Amino acid sequence: MALLSAADAEQVRKLFSTMTSDVHLRLYTQRLNCDTCLEAERILSELSEQSDRLKVEVLNALTDAGRREADGVENVPALIVGDGSHGRIRFYGTPSGYEFSTLLTVITDAGTPGDRLEKPALDFLSSLAEDLLIRVFVTPTCPYCPRAAVTAARMAAASPRVRAEIIEANEFPDLSRRFRVQGVPRTVVNDLIYLEGALPEAAFARGLGLALPLLAKGEPVDMAALLSKPREEEESAGK
Amino acid sequence: MIGLVAGIVGQPSGPAGRRDVVIAGGGPAGLTAALYSARYRLSTVVLEGYQPGGQAALTDRIDNYPGVPGARGHELASLMRSQAVEAGAEIVPARAVRSVHSEEGFATETDSGTFESPVLVIATGAAPKKLGVPGEERLYGRGVSYCATCDAPFFRGRRVLVVGGGDSAVKEALHLAGYASSVTVVHRRDALRAEPVLASKLLKNPVCGVIWNSRLLEIRGGDGVESVLLETPGGPRELEMDGVFVYVGRRAETDPFRGLVELGDDGTVVTDGTVRTSREGVFAAGDVTGRELRQIITAAADGARAAAAAYDYLQHHPAAV
Ligand SMILES: Cc1cc2nc3c(=O)[nH]c(=O)nc-3n(C[C@H](O)[C@H](O)[C@H](O)COP(=O)(O)OP(=O)(O)OC[C@H]3O[C@@H](n4cnc5c(N)ncnc54)[C@H](O)[C@@H]3O)c2cc1C
């Protein structure tokens, strides 16, 4: 049975029909020790039927180890999405449920020219002096998650200094444990800056701007706490 | 496999502008209003905020929506969403910040531009109330959660506390029982407020227990929840705990509409009993109103009424369009 219903397929075709350039999708899977790889392959193969613009490549994480290492892929299934010029956006895990809408968004972004971010976020990115790895932990049943994931992906698309990893928290318990995920969305930047919940992109950019200078201490930085404190001071200072 | 939610997140900016009907809120009320409004051939935009599908998408199983027994919350919500889109409504991820009355009707400022319209439907629903106890804010996302559907898998084999005794608390406790090693419900009264079918399911579930006549005073822990402090009839009691899920009611999301329409003491939009508000041309639907029954079916019904009222209003005020 098809994963996409006829109505959904129609909606996806409509979305994709607005794309004006090719989108490259590279999926790494393996047959052994990967419960969800087949599902990821099926989703991708159904998606690729909805538009000629999608250039899909399915690689074996074990036999294509050279490519995998070049792409820095550490987990399977891994799906790298881009306009062909970079591999800075990836999904670890099956993009099902709400994550599927994230995937559709990232694909349409890649196939359509133009900025996806507003000025505050773009200004922040152009002033970046360091590289960022943004990991967004999500679950397929979390309706808030796509917001956080798409913001990270758009930052990665807009700046060569940013990489975004969208991680299905259930499928990678070790990663979830390592980054202490107990709720989604949880965003972790450069291993230490963390954020619970989704923020508007301007606030997220502002939070990153506040948090990055604190990284040198090597301690975890809670972005929400940073954003709630200085704002009051700023506002009262402004009056 | 939980199915696929087709749709797009956060559109490229620039969709703002004028429409016949602007609907703030993308839950069952807003989506149903959009479906009807689009079928009346009114140009219709839904500002869906950050939570597509609204609270309906936050619950795993819905057993009381007629015709769709055992519906999965996110599936029902996404069906409503695609049905509205099919009918011709536009759905944008903008969040309303403020709505004001203007010469040409209403101007709704959002985080992605201003939308103008002769008719406004307020369907921004409600958000979970916080308890306001020490530790709640600090440990949010680190054991404290308001969404069992999102976060239950992180508590596989662990101990969780559920605060509340209404429908949501009991339903979500039962959902958590599928993952956690123990689910303790703490409730202020000596009987559950939830509908009897749910209540008896909970009381029979071997994983679940209830602590009656008690309140949560504090959530303790360093980098995650470690214990909770309760006030019980027998005195204060500390219990070791890995997670806390809070279901103590909801607060209407009406801040953007303060000053535009009359709000009740609890922040809900005051209506004439159906969908008419204190201001002509503004209709309210679903959980934002003070309606006694706050369910998906009543929200959807309100949405249909709001669209019909909007259509009727535009017929009688052709100059507004
Ligand atoms: C855990 C839980 C379990 C439940 N179980 C059931 C059940 O089994 N059966 C049942 O019938 N009902 C159930 N309910 C209740 C039901 O979900 C609600 O009554 C219903 O969703 C209300 O619909 P609504 O459209 O009025 O508001 P909501 O569903 O709250 O939707 C509000 C929408 O407005 C958006 N929004 C908020 N602020 C803004 C803003 N400023 N600008 C733009 N958009 C905004 C949000 O993003 C969201 O899309 C449950 C609720 C919960 C929390």
Coordinates of C-alpha atoms in Angstrom, one line a residue, chain B residues 132-140 144 217-220 225:
Chain B
G132 CA 3.6 28.1 38.8
V133 CA 5.5 25.8 41.2
P134 CA 9.2 26.0 41.8
G135 CA 11.2 23.9 39.4
E136 CA 8.5 23.8 36.7
E137 CA 10.0 26.4 34.4
R138 CA 13.6 25.5 35.0
L139 CA 13.0 21.8 34.3
Y140 CA 10.7 22.3 31.3
V144 CA 8.6 18.6 32.8
L217 CA 4.3 21.9 45.6
E218 CA 7.7 21.7 44.0
I219 CA 9.6 19.8 41.3
R220 CA 13.1 19.0 42.3
V225 CA 13.5 15.8 37.3

